[in-house]
Amino acid sequence: MSQLTEKLKLTLDYDELTNCMRCGFCIPACPTYRETGLEAASPRGRIALMKAAVDGLMDPDEGKLRDQLNLCLGCRACEIACPSGVKYGHLLEQARDVLEEKVEYPWWIEKIRTLVFRYLFPSQRKLQLLGSLMAFYQRSGLAAAARKLGLLRFLPKQVRDMEAILPKATGKGVVEQLGTIIPAKGEKVATVALFRGCIMDVLFTETNKNTVRLLTEAGCEVIIPSDQNCCGALHAHSGQRNLAKELARKNVEVFYEAGVDYIVSNAGGCGAMLKEYDHLLKDEELGEKAKWFAERVKDISEILIDIAPLKIKGTMNRRVTYQDSCHLRNVMKVSSQPRKLLRQVDQLEYKELFEADRCCGSAGIYNIIQPEMSMSLLDHKMENVSKTKADVIVTANPGCLLQMKLGVHREGLSDQVETVHIVDLIAEAIELEKKMKEEGSGCGCEHHKKEDKSA
């Protein structure tokens, strides 16, 4: 038995492997199976490969298992379809963690991975420094000059495409701009802690600020622990499970000390990772604290619909559609709340997206390391978007937002279709309502005409 086989045997949850009945309900839910038609590219097939490796029936060093696990998006739609409740996502992370130990990267790639995983993402200070450098690049004219001179042609196409649609970066996150304690407006309903994220706080700082605004409008006192760090999702999905645990331990301690009612996420991918800290740290001393933590993790839409209902009186004459975040829907089990928020906005025409629950192909850095599959999935997604005739695509996760923005860019529709985080759209609706009131409700829409008459 090889060392790799032995390590897989010790790491993988064998009960979970045998829990799969091979019924095939997961197959139509799997994006990569639908694209390839290959059994090995389905959840059932991948579990069969894992079990074969553990049982010594195949050599995991040959690469077939690794190739199929790398092709997997980790969207976890199969878990929703599975009648046996197989935790495929846990098996995927466990197997990737083992296989990653045996991968020999070129020295320069290994250096980049070490820099990103161990030194960049765990440090908010370093991320903010990166944000400052990106902001300088974007606003100093360097970005425009690099494109004009064709300097970006040396980068892989998928990286060039992402560079073209990146939002404005900043070196000052939500804590630096708003502080660590923001009081509720009116009567306090709950005390919540905001998980600000890592990339979220550098590239989507305005979304974080709008999240705080909506929470305080709904009666929540918001605490933003300054010592929190990256959730560890990227690490866990990339075979860096020990590093993910390090990050999780820090977050659990920091938020536990804050003693809040809820921990709020505005990024589906981060929220799903936070929600499973109890599983990640189940065998450690922090197990009970991790359970406390996981029980309190909520998406922003859950807070605004189920816990501290936000009354939205804004008016927006726009047609929108909504793309689910896979992890928000499949792991956090949140799908109706974002739609309810959108339907509260007056005159906002909502069009349900066909197969909104199908992965858009973002999946963390999947669109960079598996560009062919990612772009194929995105092309299908954009076909469905076009049928809604929406002028706004709404998402609840930064990765999905960038992927949909990339889809719009690839279709040449950037001047016609906007992509926006749901938090920013709701905040805009509330701001428009306030302006209308200040101006005497002079918008002329039927909603306000009726209000004027009743007054």
CSV table of C-alpha atoms in Angstrom, one decimal:
chain,number,residue,atom,x,y,z
A,1,MET,CA,0.0,0.0,0.0
A,2,SER,CA,1.4,3.4,-1.0
A,3,GLN,CA,1.9,6.2,1.4
A,4,LEU,CA,-0.7,8.2,-0.4
A,5,THR,CA,-3.2,5.4,-0.1
A,6,GLU,CA,-2.5,5.0,3.6
A,7,LYS,CA,-3.0,8.8,4.1
A,8,LEU,CA,-6.3,8.8,2.3
A,9,LYS,CA,-7.4,5.8,4.3
A,10,LEU,CA,-6.6,7.7,7.6
A,11,THR,CA,-8.1,11.0,6.5
A,12,LEU,CA,-11.3,10.3,4.5
A,13,ASP,CA,-14.5,9.6,6.4
A,14,TYR,CA,-15.1,6.0,5.3
A,15,ASP,CA,-18.7,6.0,6.7
A,16,GLU,CA,-19.4,9.0,4.5
A,17,LEU,CA,-17.9,7.2,1.5
A,18,THR,CA,-20.1,4.1,2.0
A,19,ASN,CA,-23.1,6.3,2.7
A,20,CYS,CA,-23.3,7.0,-1.1
A,21,MET,CA,-25.9,4.5,-2.5
A,22,ARG,CA,-24.8,5.2,-6.2
A,23,CYS,CA,-28.4,6.1,-6.9
A,24,GLY,CA,-27.5,8.8,-9.4
A,25,PHE,CA,-29.8,11.6,-8.1
A,26,CYS,CA,-26.7,13.8,-7.9
A,27,ILE,CA,-25.8,13.4,-11.6
A,28,PRO,CA,-28.3,15.9,-13.1
A,29,ALA,CA,-27.4,18.4,-10.4
A,30,CYS,CA,-23.7,18.3,-11.2
A,31,PRO,CA,-22.4,21.1,-13.7
A,32,THR,CA,-19.3,19.2,-14.8
A,33,TYR,CA,-21.2,16.0,-15.5
A,34,ARG,CA,-23.7,17.9,-17.6
A,35,GLU,CA,-20.9,19.4,-19.6
A,36,THR,CA,-18.8,16.3,-20.1
A,37,GLY,CA,-21.3,13.4,-19.8
A,38,LEU,CA,-18.5,11.4,-18.0
A,39,GLU,CA,-19.4,9.3,-15.0
A,40,ALA,CA,-16.0,10.1,-13.4
A,41,ALA,CA,-16.9,13.8,-13.6
A,42,SER,CA,-20.0,13.3,-11.4
A,43,PRO,CA,-20.2,13.3,-7.6
A,44,ARG,CA,-21.1,9.6,-7.6
A,45,GLY,CA,-18.1,8.9,-9.9
A,46,ARG,CA,-15.7,11.0,-7.8
A,47,ILE,CA,-16.8,9.2,-4.6
A,48,ALA,CA,-16.3,5.9,-6.3
A,49,LEU,CA,-12.8,7.0,-7.2
A,50,MET,CA,-12.1,8.1,-3.7
A,51,LYS,CA,-13.3,4.8,-2.3
A,52,ALA,CA,-11.3,2.8,-4.9
A,53,ALA,CA,-8.2,4.6,-3.8
A,54,VAL,CA,-8.9,4.0,-0.1
A,55,ASP,CA,-9.6,0.3,-0.7
A,56,GLY,CA,-6.4,-0.1,-2.7
A,57,LEU,CA,-8.2,-0.8,-6.0
A,58,MET,CA,-6.5,2.1,-7.8
A,59,ASP,CA,-3.3,4.0,-7.4
A,60,PRO,CA,-4.0,7.6,-6.4
A,61,ASP,CA,-0.6,8.6,-7.7
A,62,GLU,CA,-1.7,8.0,-11.3
A,63,GLY,CA,-3.5,11.3,-11.4
A,64,LYS,CA,-7.0,10.3,-12.4
A,65,LEU,CA,-8.4,11.0,-8.9
A,66,ARG,CA,-6.6,14.3,-8.6
A,67,ASP,CA,-7.7,15.5,-12.1
A,68,GLN,CA,-11.4,14.8,-11.4
A,69,LEU,CA,-11.2,16.5,-8.0
A,70,ASN,CA,-9.6,19.5,-9.5
A,71,LEU,CA,-12.3,19.6,-12.2
A,72,CYS,CA,-15.0,19.7,-9.5
A,73,LEU,CA,-16.4,23.2,-8.7
A,74,GLY,CA,-17.2,22.3,-5.2
A,75,CYS,CA,-20.7,23.9,-5.7
A,76,ARG,CA,-22.3,21.2,-3.5
A,77,ALA,CA,-25.5,21.1,-5.5
A,78,CYS,CA,-25.2,17.3,-5.2
A,79,GLU,CA,-25.8,17.5,-1.5
A,80,ILE,CA,-29.2,19.0,-2.0
A,81,ALA,CA,-30.1,16.3,-4.4
A,82,CYS,CA,-28.8,13.4,-2.4
A,83,PRO,CA,-31.5,11.3,-0.6
A,84,SER,CA,-28.8,9.9,1.8
A,85,GLY,CA,-27.4,13.2,2.8
A,86,VAL,CA,-23.9,12.5,1.8
A,87,LYS,CA,-21.6,15.4,2.8
A,88,TYR,CA,-19.7,15.4,-0.5
A,89,GLY,CA,-18.1,18.8,0.3
A,90,HIS,CA,-16.4,17.4,3.3
A,91,LEU,CA,-15.0,14.4,1.4
A,92,LEU,CA,-13.8,16.7,-1.3
A,93,GLU,CA,-11.8,18.9,1.1
A,94,GLN,CA,-10.4,15.9,2.9
A,95,ALA,CA,-9.2,14.2,-0.3
A,96,ARG,CA,-7.8,17.5,-1.8
A,97,ASP,CA,-5.9,18.1,1.5
A,98,VAL,CA,-4.1,14.7,1.2
A,99,LEU,CA,-3.4,14.9,-2.5
A,100,GLU,CA,-2.0,18.4,-2.3
A,101,GLU,CA,0.8,17.1,-0.1
A,102,LYS,CA,2.1,15.0,-3.0
A,103,VAL,CA,1.9,17.7,-5.7
A,104,GLU,CA,5.3,19.0,-6.8
A,105,TYR,CA,4.9,22.5,-8.2
A,106,PRO,CA,7.6,24.5,-10.0
A,107,TRP,CA,9.6,26.5,-7.5
A,108,TRP,CA,8.1,29.8,-8.5
A,109,ILE,CA,4.5,28.6,-8.3
A,110,GLU,CA,5.3,27.1,-4.8
A,111,LYS,CA,6.7,30.5,-3.8
A,112,ILE,CA,3.5,32.2,-5.0
A,113,ARG,CA,1.2,29.7,-3.2
A,114,THR,CA,3.2,30.2,0.0
A,115,LEU,CA,3.0,34.0,-0.3
A,116,VAL,CA,-0.8,34.0,-1.0
A,117,PHE,CA,-1.9,31.3,1.4
A,118,ARG,CA,0.4,31.8,4.4
A,119,TYR,CA,1.3,35.5,4.3
A,120,LEU,CA,-1.2,37.5,2.3
A,121,PHE,CA,-4.7,36.2,3.1
A,122,PRO,CA,-4.2,35.7,6.8
A,123,SER,CA,-3.1,39.3,7.2
A,124,GLN,CA,-5.6,42.1,6.8
A,125,ARG,CA,-2.8,44.6,7.0
A,126,LYS,CA,-1.0,43.0,4.0
A,127,LEU,CA,-4.3,42.8,2.1
A,128,GLN,CA,-4.9,46.5,2.7
A,129,LEU,CA,-1.4,47.2,1.4
A,130,LEU,CA,-2.3,45.2,-1.7
A,131,GLY,CA,-5.5,47.2,-2.0
A,132,SER,CA,-3.6,50.5,-1.8
A,133,LEU,CA,-1.2,49.3,-4.6
A,134,MET,CA,-4.2,48.2,-6.7
A,135,ALA,CA,-5.9,51.5,-6.1
A,136,PHE,CA,-2.8,53.4,-7.2
A,137,TYR,CA,-2.6,51.2,-10.3
A,138,GLN,CA,-6.2,51.8,-11.2
A,139,ARG,CA,-6.4,55.5,-10.6
A,140,SER,CA,-2.9,56.8,-11.5
A,141,GLY,CA,-3.3,56.1,-15.1
A,142,LEU,CA,-1.0,53.0,-15.0
A,143,ALA,CA,-3.9,50.6,-15.8
A,144,ALA,CA,-4.9,52.6,-18.9
A,145,ALA,CA,-1.3,52.9,-20.0
A,146,ALA,CA,-0.7,49.2,-19.6
A,147,ARG,CA,-3.7,48.4,-21.7
A,148,LYS,CA,-2.9,51.0,-24.4
A,149,LEU,CA,0.7,49.7,-24.7
A,150,GLY,CA,-0.4,46.1,-24.8
A,151,LEU,CA,1.7,45.2,-21.7
A,152,LEU,CA,-1.1,42.9,-20.4
A,153,ARG,CA,-0.7,40.6,-23.4
A,154,PHE,CA,2.0,38.7,-21.5
A,155,LEU,CA,-0.6,37.6,-19.0
A,156,PRO,CA,-2.9,34.5,-19.5
A,157,LYS,CA,-6.2,35.5,-21.1
A,158,GLN,CA,-8.3,34.7,-18.1
A,159,VAL,CA,-6.2,37.0,-15.9
A,160,ARG,CA,-6.5,39.8,-18.5
A,161,ASP,CA,-10.2,39.4,-18.6
A,162,MET,CA,-10.4,39.5,-14.8
A,163,GLU,CA,-8.2,42.6,-14.7
A,164,ALA,CA,-10.6,44.4,-17.0
A,165,ILE,CA,-13.6,44.0,-14.8
A,166,LEU,CA,-12.1,44.4,-11.3
A,167,PRO,CA,-13.9,47.0,-9.1
A,168,LYS,CA,-12.1,49.9,-7.6
A,169,ALA,CA,-9.8,48.7,-4.8
A,170,THR,CA,-9.0,50.5,-1.6
A,171,GLY,CA,-6.5,50.3,1.3
A,172,LYS,CA,-9.1,51.5,3.8
A,173,GLY,CA,-11.6,48.9,4.9
A,174,VAL,CA,-14.9,49.2,6.7
A,175,VAL,CA,-13.3,49.4,10.1
A,176,GLU,CA,-11.0,52.2,9.0
A,177,GLN,CA,-14.0,54.1,7.6
A,178,LEU,CA,-16.8,53.4,10.1
A,179,GLY,CA,-15.1,52.2,13.3
A,180,THR,CA,-15.7,49.0,15.2
A,181,ILE,CA,-19.1,49.8,16.9
A,182,ILE,CA,-22.0,51.3,15.0
A,183,PRO,CA,-25.2,51.9,17.0
A,184,ALA,CA,-28.6,50.8,15.8
A,185,LYS,CA,-31.0,53.4,14.5
A,186,GLY,CA,-34.1,53.5,16.7
A,187,GLU,CA,-35.0,50.7,19.0
A,188,LYS,CA,-32.3,48.0,19.1
A,189,VAL,CA,-33.5,44.6,17.9
A,190,ALA,CA,-30.2,42.6,18.1
A,191,THR,CA,-26.4,43.0,18.4
A,192,VAL,CA,-24.6,41.5,15.4
A,193,ALA,CA,-21.0,41.2,14.4
A,194,LEU,CA,-20.0,41.8,10.8
A,195,PHE,CA,-17.6,39.4,9.1
A,196,ARG,CA,-15.9,41.8,6.8
A,197,GLY,CA,-13.9,39.2,4.8
A,198,CYS,CA,-10.5,39.6,3.2
A,199,ILE,CA,-10.9,40.4,-0.5
A,200,MET,CA,-14.4,41.6,0.3
A,201,ASP,CA,-13.0,44.4,2.4
A,202,VAL,CA,-10.4,45.4,-0.3
A,203,LEU,CA,-12.5,45.3,-3.5
A,204,PHE,CA,-16.0,45.6,-2.1
A,205,THR,CA,-15.6,48.0,0.8
A,206,GLU,CA,-18.8,50.0,-0.3
A,207,THR,CA,-20.8,46.7,0.0
A,208,ASN,CA,-19.5,46.2,3.5
A,209,LYS,CA,-20.4,49.8,4.4
A,210,ASN,CA,-23.9,49.4,2.9
A,211,THR,CA,-24.2,46.1,4.9
A,212,VAL,CA,-23.6,48.1,8.1
A,213,ARG,CA,-26.1,50.7,7.0
A,214,LEU,CA,-28.9,48.2,6.3
A,215,LEU,CA,-28.3,46.4,9.5
A,216,THR,CA,-28.4,49.6,11.6
A,217,GLU,CA,-31.5,50.8,9.6
A,218,ALA,CA,-33.2,47.5,10.7
A,219,GLY,CA,-32.4,48.1,14.4
A,220,CYS,CA,-29.1,46.2,14.8
A,221,GLU,CA,-26.1,47.4,16.7
A,222,VAL,CA,-23.1,46.3,14.6
A,223,ILE,CA,-19.8,45.3,16.0
A,224,ILE,CA,-16.9,44.7,13.6
A,225,PRO,CA,-14.0,42.9,15.4
A,226,SER,CA,-10.8,44.4,14.1
A,227,ASP,CA,-8.8,41.3,14.8
A,228,GLN,CA,-10.8,38.9,12.6
A,229,ASN,CA,-9.1,37.4,9.6
A,230,CYS,CA,-9.8,35.5,6.3
A,231,CYS,CA,-12.5,32.7,6.7
A,232,GLY,CA,-10.1,30.1,5.2
A,233,ALA,CA,-12.4,29.0,2.4
A,234,LEU,CA,-9.8,29.4,-0.3
A,235,HIS,CA,-7.4,27.4,1.8
A,236,ALA,CA,-9.8,24.6,2.5
A,237,HIS,CA,-10.8,24.3,-1.1
A,238,SER,CA,-7.2,24.3,-2.3
A,239,GLY,CA,-5.9,21.5,-0.1
A,240,GLN,CA,-4.6,23.8,2.7
A,241,ARG,CA,-6.8,22.4,5.4
A,242,ASN,CA,-4.3,23.0,8.3
A,243,LEU,CA,-4.0,26.7,7.4
A,244,ALA,CA,-7.8,26.9,7.2
A,245,LYS,CA,-8.0,25.6,10.7
A,246,GLU,CA,-5.5,28.2,11.9
A,247,LEU,CA,-7.7,31.0,10.5
A,248,ALA,CA,-10.8,29.4,11.9
A,249,ARG,CA,-9.4,29.2,15.4
A,250,LYS,CA,-8.6,32.9,15.4
A,251,ASN,CA,-12.0,33.9,14.1
A,252,VAL,CA,-13.8,31.7,16.6
A,253,GLU,CA,-11.9,33.2,19.6
A,254,VAL,CA,-12.4,36.8,18.3
A,255,PHE,CA,-16.1,36.6,17.7
A,256,TYR,CA,-16.8,34.5,20.8
A,257,GLU,CA,-15.2,37.2,22.9
A,258,ALA,CA,-17.5,39.7,21.2
A,259,GLY,CA,-20.5,37.8,22.6
A,260,VAL,CA,-23.0,38.8,19.9
A,261,ASP,CA,-26.4,37.5,18.9
A,262,TYR,CA,-25.5,36.8,15.3
A,263,ILE,CA,-22.5,36.8,13.0
A,264,VAL,CA,-23.4,38.3,9.7
A,265,SER,CA,-21.8,37.5,6.3
A,266,ASN,CA,-22.6,39.2,3.0
A,267,ALA,CA,-20.6,36.7,0.9
A,268,GLY,CA,-22.1,33.3,0.3
A,269,GLY,CA,-18.7,31.6,0.0
A,270,CYS,CA,-17.4,33.0,3.3
A,271,GLY,CA,-20.7,32.4,5.1
A,272,ALA,CA,-20.7,28.7,4.1
A,273,MET,CA,-17.2,28.3,5.4
A,274,LEU,CA,-18.0,30.0,8.7
A,275,LYS,CA,-21.2,27.9,9.0
A,276,GLU,CA,-19.1,24.8,9.0
A,277,TYR,CA,-16.4,25.8,11.6
A,278,ASP,CA,-18.0,23.3,13.9
A,279,HIS,CA,-17.2,20.5,11.6
A,280,LEU,CA,-13.7,21.9,10.8
A,281,LEU,CA,-12.8,22.1,14.4
A,282,LYS,CA,-14.9,19.3,15.9
A,283,ASP,CA,-12.0,17.3,17.3
A,284,GLU,CA,-10.2,20.3,18.9
A,285,GLU,CA,-10.5,22.1,22.3
A,286,LEU,CA,-12.3,24.9,20.6
A,287,GLY,CA,-15.1,22.5,19.5
A,288,GLU,CA,-17.8,23.9,21.7
A,289,LYS,CA,-16.9,27.5,20.9
A,290,ALA,CA,-16.8,26.6,17.2
A,291,LYS,CA,-20.3,25.2,17.6
A,292,TRP,CA,-21.5,28.4,19.3
A,293,PHE,CA,-19.9,30.3,16.4
A,294,ALA,CA,-21.5,28.2,13.6
A,295,GLU,CA,-25.0,28.4,15.1
A,296,ARG,CA,-24.9,32.2,14.9
A,297,VAL,CA,-23.7,32.7,11.4
A,298,LYS,CA,-26.4,34.3,9.2
A,299,ASP,CA,-26.4,35.8,5.7
A,300,ILE,CA,-27.4,39.5,5.6
A,301,SER,CA,-30.6,38.6,3.8
A,302,GLU,CA,-31.6,36.2,6.7
A,303,ILE,CA,-31.2,39.0,9.2
A,304,LEU,CA,-33.2,41.5,7.1
A,305,ILE,CA,-36.1,39.1,6.4
A,306,ASP,CA,-36.3,36.7,9.3
A,307,ILE,CA,-34.7,38.4,12.3
A,308,ALA,CA,-34.8,42.2,12.0
A,309,PRO,CA,-37.2,42.8,9.1
A,310,LEU,CA,-36.2,45.9,7.1
A,311,LYS,CA,-39.0,47.9,5.7
A,312,ILE,CA,-38.0,49.0,2.2
A,313,LYS,CA,-40.0,51.8,0.6
A,314,GLY,CA,-37.7,52.6,-2.2
A,315,THR,CA,-38.8,52.8,-5.8
A,316,MET,CA,-36.7,51.6,-8.7
A,317,ASN,CA,-38.0,51.3,-12.3
A,318,ARG,CA,-35.7,48.5,-13.3
A,319,ARG,CA,-35.8,44.9,-14.4
A,320,VAL,CA,-33.6,42.6,-12.4
A,321,THR,CA,-32.8,38.9,-12.2
A,322,TYR,CA,-31.0,37.0,-9.4
A,323,GLN,CA,-28.2,34.5,-9.6
A,324,ASP,CA,-27.9,32.2,-6.6
A,325,SER,CA,-24.6,31.8,-4.8
A,326,CYS,CA,-24.0,28.0,-4.7
A,327,HIS,CA,-22.7,28.0,-1.2
A,328,LEU,CA,-25.4,30.4,0.1
A,329,ARG,CA,-28.1,28.1,-1.4
A,330,ASN,CA,-26.6,24.7,-0.9
A,331,VAL,CA,-24.7,25.0,2.4
A,332,MET,CA,-26.4,27.9,4.2
A,333,LYS,CA,-29.8,26.9,2.7
A,334,VAL,CA,-30.7,30.5,1.9
A,335,SER,CA,-32.6,31.1,-1.3
A,336,SER,CA,-36.0,32.7,-0.6
A,337,GLN,CA,-34.7,35.6,1.5
A,338,PRO,CA,-32.8,37.5,-1.2
A,339,ARG,CA,-35.7,37.1,-3.6
A,340,LYS,CA,-38.1,38.5,-0.9
A,341,LEU,CA,-35.8,41.5,-0.4
A,342,LEU,CA,-35.9,42.3,-4.1
A,343,ARG,CA,-39.7,41.9,-4.4
A,344,GLN,CA,-40.1,44.5,-1.6
A,345,VAL,CA,-38.7,47.3,-3.8
A,346,ASP,CA,-41.6,49.2,-5.4
A,347,GLN,CA,-41.7,49.1,-9.3
A,348,LEU,CA,-38.7,46.8,-9.4
A,349,GLU,CA,-39.6,44.2,-12.0
A,350,TYR,CA,-38.2,40.8,-10.9
A,351,LYS,CA,-37.6,38.0,-13.5
A,352,GLU,CA,-36.6,34.6,-12.2
A,353,LEU,CA,-33.5,33.3,-13.9
A,354,PHE,CA,-33.8,29.8,-15.4
A,355,GLU,CA,-31.4,27.5,-13.5
A,356,ALA,CA,-30.4,30.3,-11.2
A,357,ASP,CA,-29.3,27.5,-8.8
A,358,ARG,CA,-26.7,26.2,-11.3
A,359,CYS,CA,-23.1,27.3,-10.7
A,360,CYS,CA,-21.9,30.2,-12.8
A,361,GLY,CA,-18.4,28.8,-13.0
A,362,SER,CA,-16.7,31.2,-10.5
A,363,ALA,CA,-16.0,28.9,-7.6
A,364,GLY,CA,-13.3,30.8,-5.9
A,365,ILE,CA,-10.3,30.7,-8.3
A,366,TYR,CA,-11.8,28.0,-10.5
A,367,ASN,CA,-12.3,30.5,-13.4
A,368,ILE,CA,-8.5,31.0,-13.4
A,369,ILE,CA,-7.3,27.4,-13.0
A,370,GLN,CA,-10.0,25.8,-15.0
A,371,PRO,CA,-10.9,28.5,-17.6
A,372,GLU,CA,-12.3,26.2,-20.3
A,373,MET,CA,-15.0,24.6,-18.1
A,374,SER,CA,-15.6,27.9,-16.2
A,375,MET,CA,-16.3,29.8,-19.4
A,376,SER,CA,-18.5,27.1,-20.8
A,377,LEU,CA,-20.7,27.3,-17.7
A,378,LEU,CA,-20.7,31.1,-17.9
A,379,ASP,CA,-21.8,31.0,-21.6
A,380,HIS,CA,-24.8,28.9,-20.6
A,381,LYS,CA,-25.6,31.2,-17.8
A,382,MET,CA,-25.5,34.3,-20.0
A,383,GLU,CA,-27.8,32.6,-22.5
A,384,ASN,CA,-30.4,32.3,-19.7
A,385,VAL,CA,-29.8,35.8,-18.5
A,386,SER,CA,-30.5,37.2,-22.0
A,387,LYS,CA,-33.9,35.5,-21.9
A,388,THR,CA,-34.9,37.5,-18.8
A,389,LYS,CA,-34.2,40.8,-20.7
A,390,ALA,CA,-33.0,42.1,-17.3
A,391,ASP,CA,-30.8,45.2,-17.1
A,392,VAL,CA,-29.5,44.3,-13.7
A,393,ILE,CA,-28.0,41.0,-12.6
A,394,VAL,CA,-28.1,40.7,-8.8
A,395,THR,CA,-25.9,38.3,-6.8
A,396,ALA,CA,-25.1,37.8,-3.1
A,397,ASN,CA,-21.4,36.7,-3.4
A,398,PRO,CA,-18.4,38.7,-4.7
A,399,GLY,CA,-17.0,35.8,-6.7
A,400,CYS,CA,-20.4,35.3,-8.5
A,401,LEU,CA,-20.6,39.1,-9.0
A,402,LEU,CA,-17.2,39.2,-10.7
A,403,GLN,CA,-18.1,36.1,-12.8
A,404,MET,CA,-21.4,37.6,-14.0
A,405,LYS,CA,-19.6,40.9,-14.7
A,406,LEU,CA,-17.1,39.0,-16.8
A,407,GLY,CA,-20.0,37.4,-18.7
A,408,VAL,CA,-21.5,40.8,-19.4
A,409,HIS,CA,-18.1,42.0,-20.5
A,410,ARG,CA,-17.5,39.0,-22.8
A,411,GLU,CA,-20.9,39.6,-24.4
A,412,GLY,CA,-20.2,43.3,-25.0
A,413,LEU,CA,-23.1,44.4,-22.9
A,414,SER,CA,-21.3,46.4,-20.2
A,415,ASP,CA,-23.2,49.6,-21.2
A,416,GLN,CA,-26.5,47.8,-21.1
A,417,VAL,CA,-26.5,45.4,-18.2
A,418,GLU,CA,-25.3,46.1,-14.7
A,419,THR,CA,-24.1,43.6,-12.1
A,420,VAL,CA,-24.6,44.5,-8.5
A,421,HIS,CA,-24.5,42.9,-5.0
A,422,ILE,CA,-28.0,42.7,-3.5
A,423,VAL,CA,-26.9,44.8,-0.5
A,424,ASP,CA,-25.9,47.7,-2.8
A,425,LEU,CA,-29.1,47.5,-4.7
A,426,ILE,CA,-31.3,47.6,-1.5
A,427,ALA,CA,-29.2,50.4,-0.1
A,428,GLU,CA,-29.6,52.4,-3.4
A,429,ALA,CA,-33.4,51.9,-3.2
A,430,ILE,CA,-33.5,53.2,0.4
A,431,GLU,CA,-31.3,56.2,-0.6
A,432,LEU,CA,-33.6,57.0,-3.5
A,433,GLU,CA,-36.6,56.9,-1.2
A,434,LYS,CA,-34.9,59.4,1.2
A,435,LYS,CA,-34.1,61.7,-1.7
A,436,MET,CA,-37.7,61.6,-2.9
A,437,LYS,CA,-38.9,62.6,0.6
A,438,GLU,CA,-36.5,65.4,0.8
A,439,GLU,CA,-37.6,66.7,-2.6
A,440,GLY,CA,-41.3,66.3,-1.8
A,441,SER,CA,-41.9,63.0,-3.5
A,442,GLY,CA,-41.6,64.5,-6.9
A,443,CYS,CA,-40.9,61.3,-8.8
A,444,GLY,CA,-44.4,61.2,-10.3
A,445,CYS,CA,-44.8,57.4,-10.0
A,446,GLU,CA,-48.2,55.9,-9.1
A,447,HIS,CA,-47.0,54.8,-5.7
A,448,HIS,CA,-46.2,58.3,-4.6
A,449,LYS,CA,-49.3,59.9,-6.3
A,450,LYS,CA,-51.5,57.7,-4.1
A,451,GLU,CA,-49.4,58.7,-1.0
A,452,ASP,CA,-49.8,62.4,-1.9
A,453,LYS,CA,-53.6,62.0,-2.3
A,454,SER,CA,-54.0,60.2,1.0
A,455,ALA,CA,-52.0,62.8,2.8
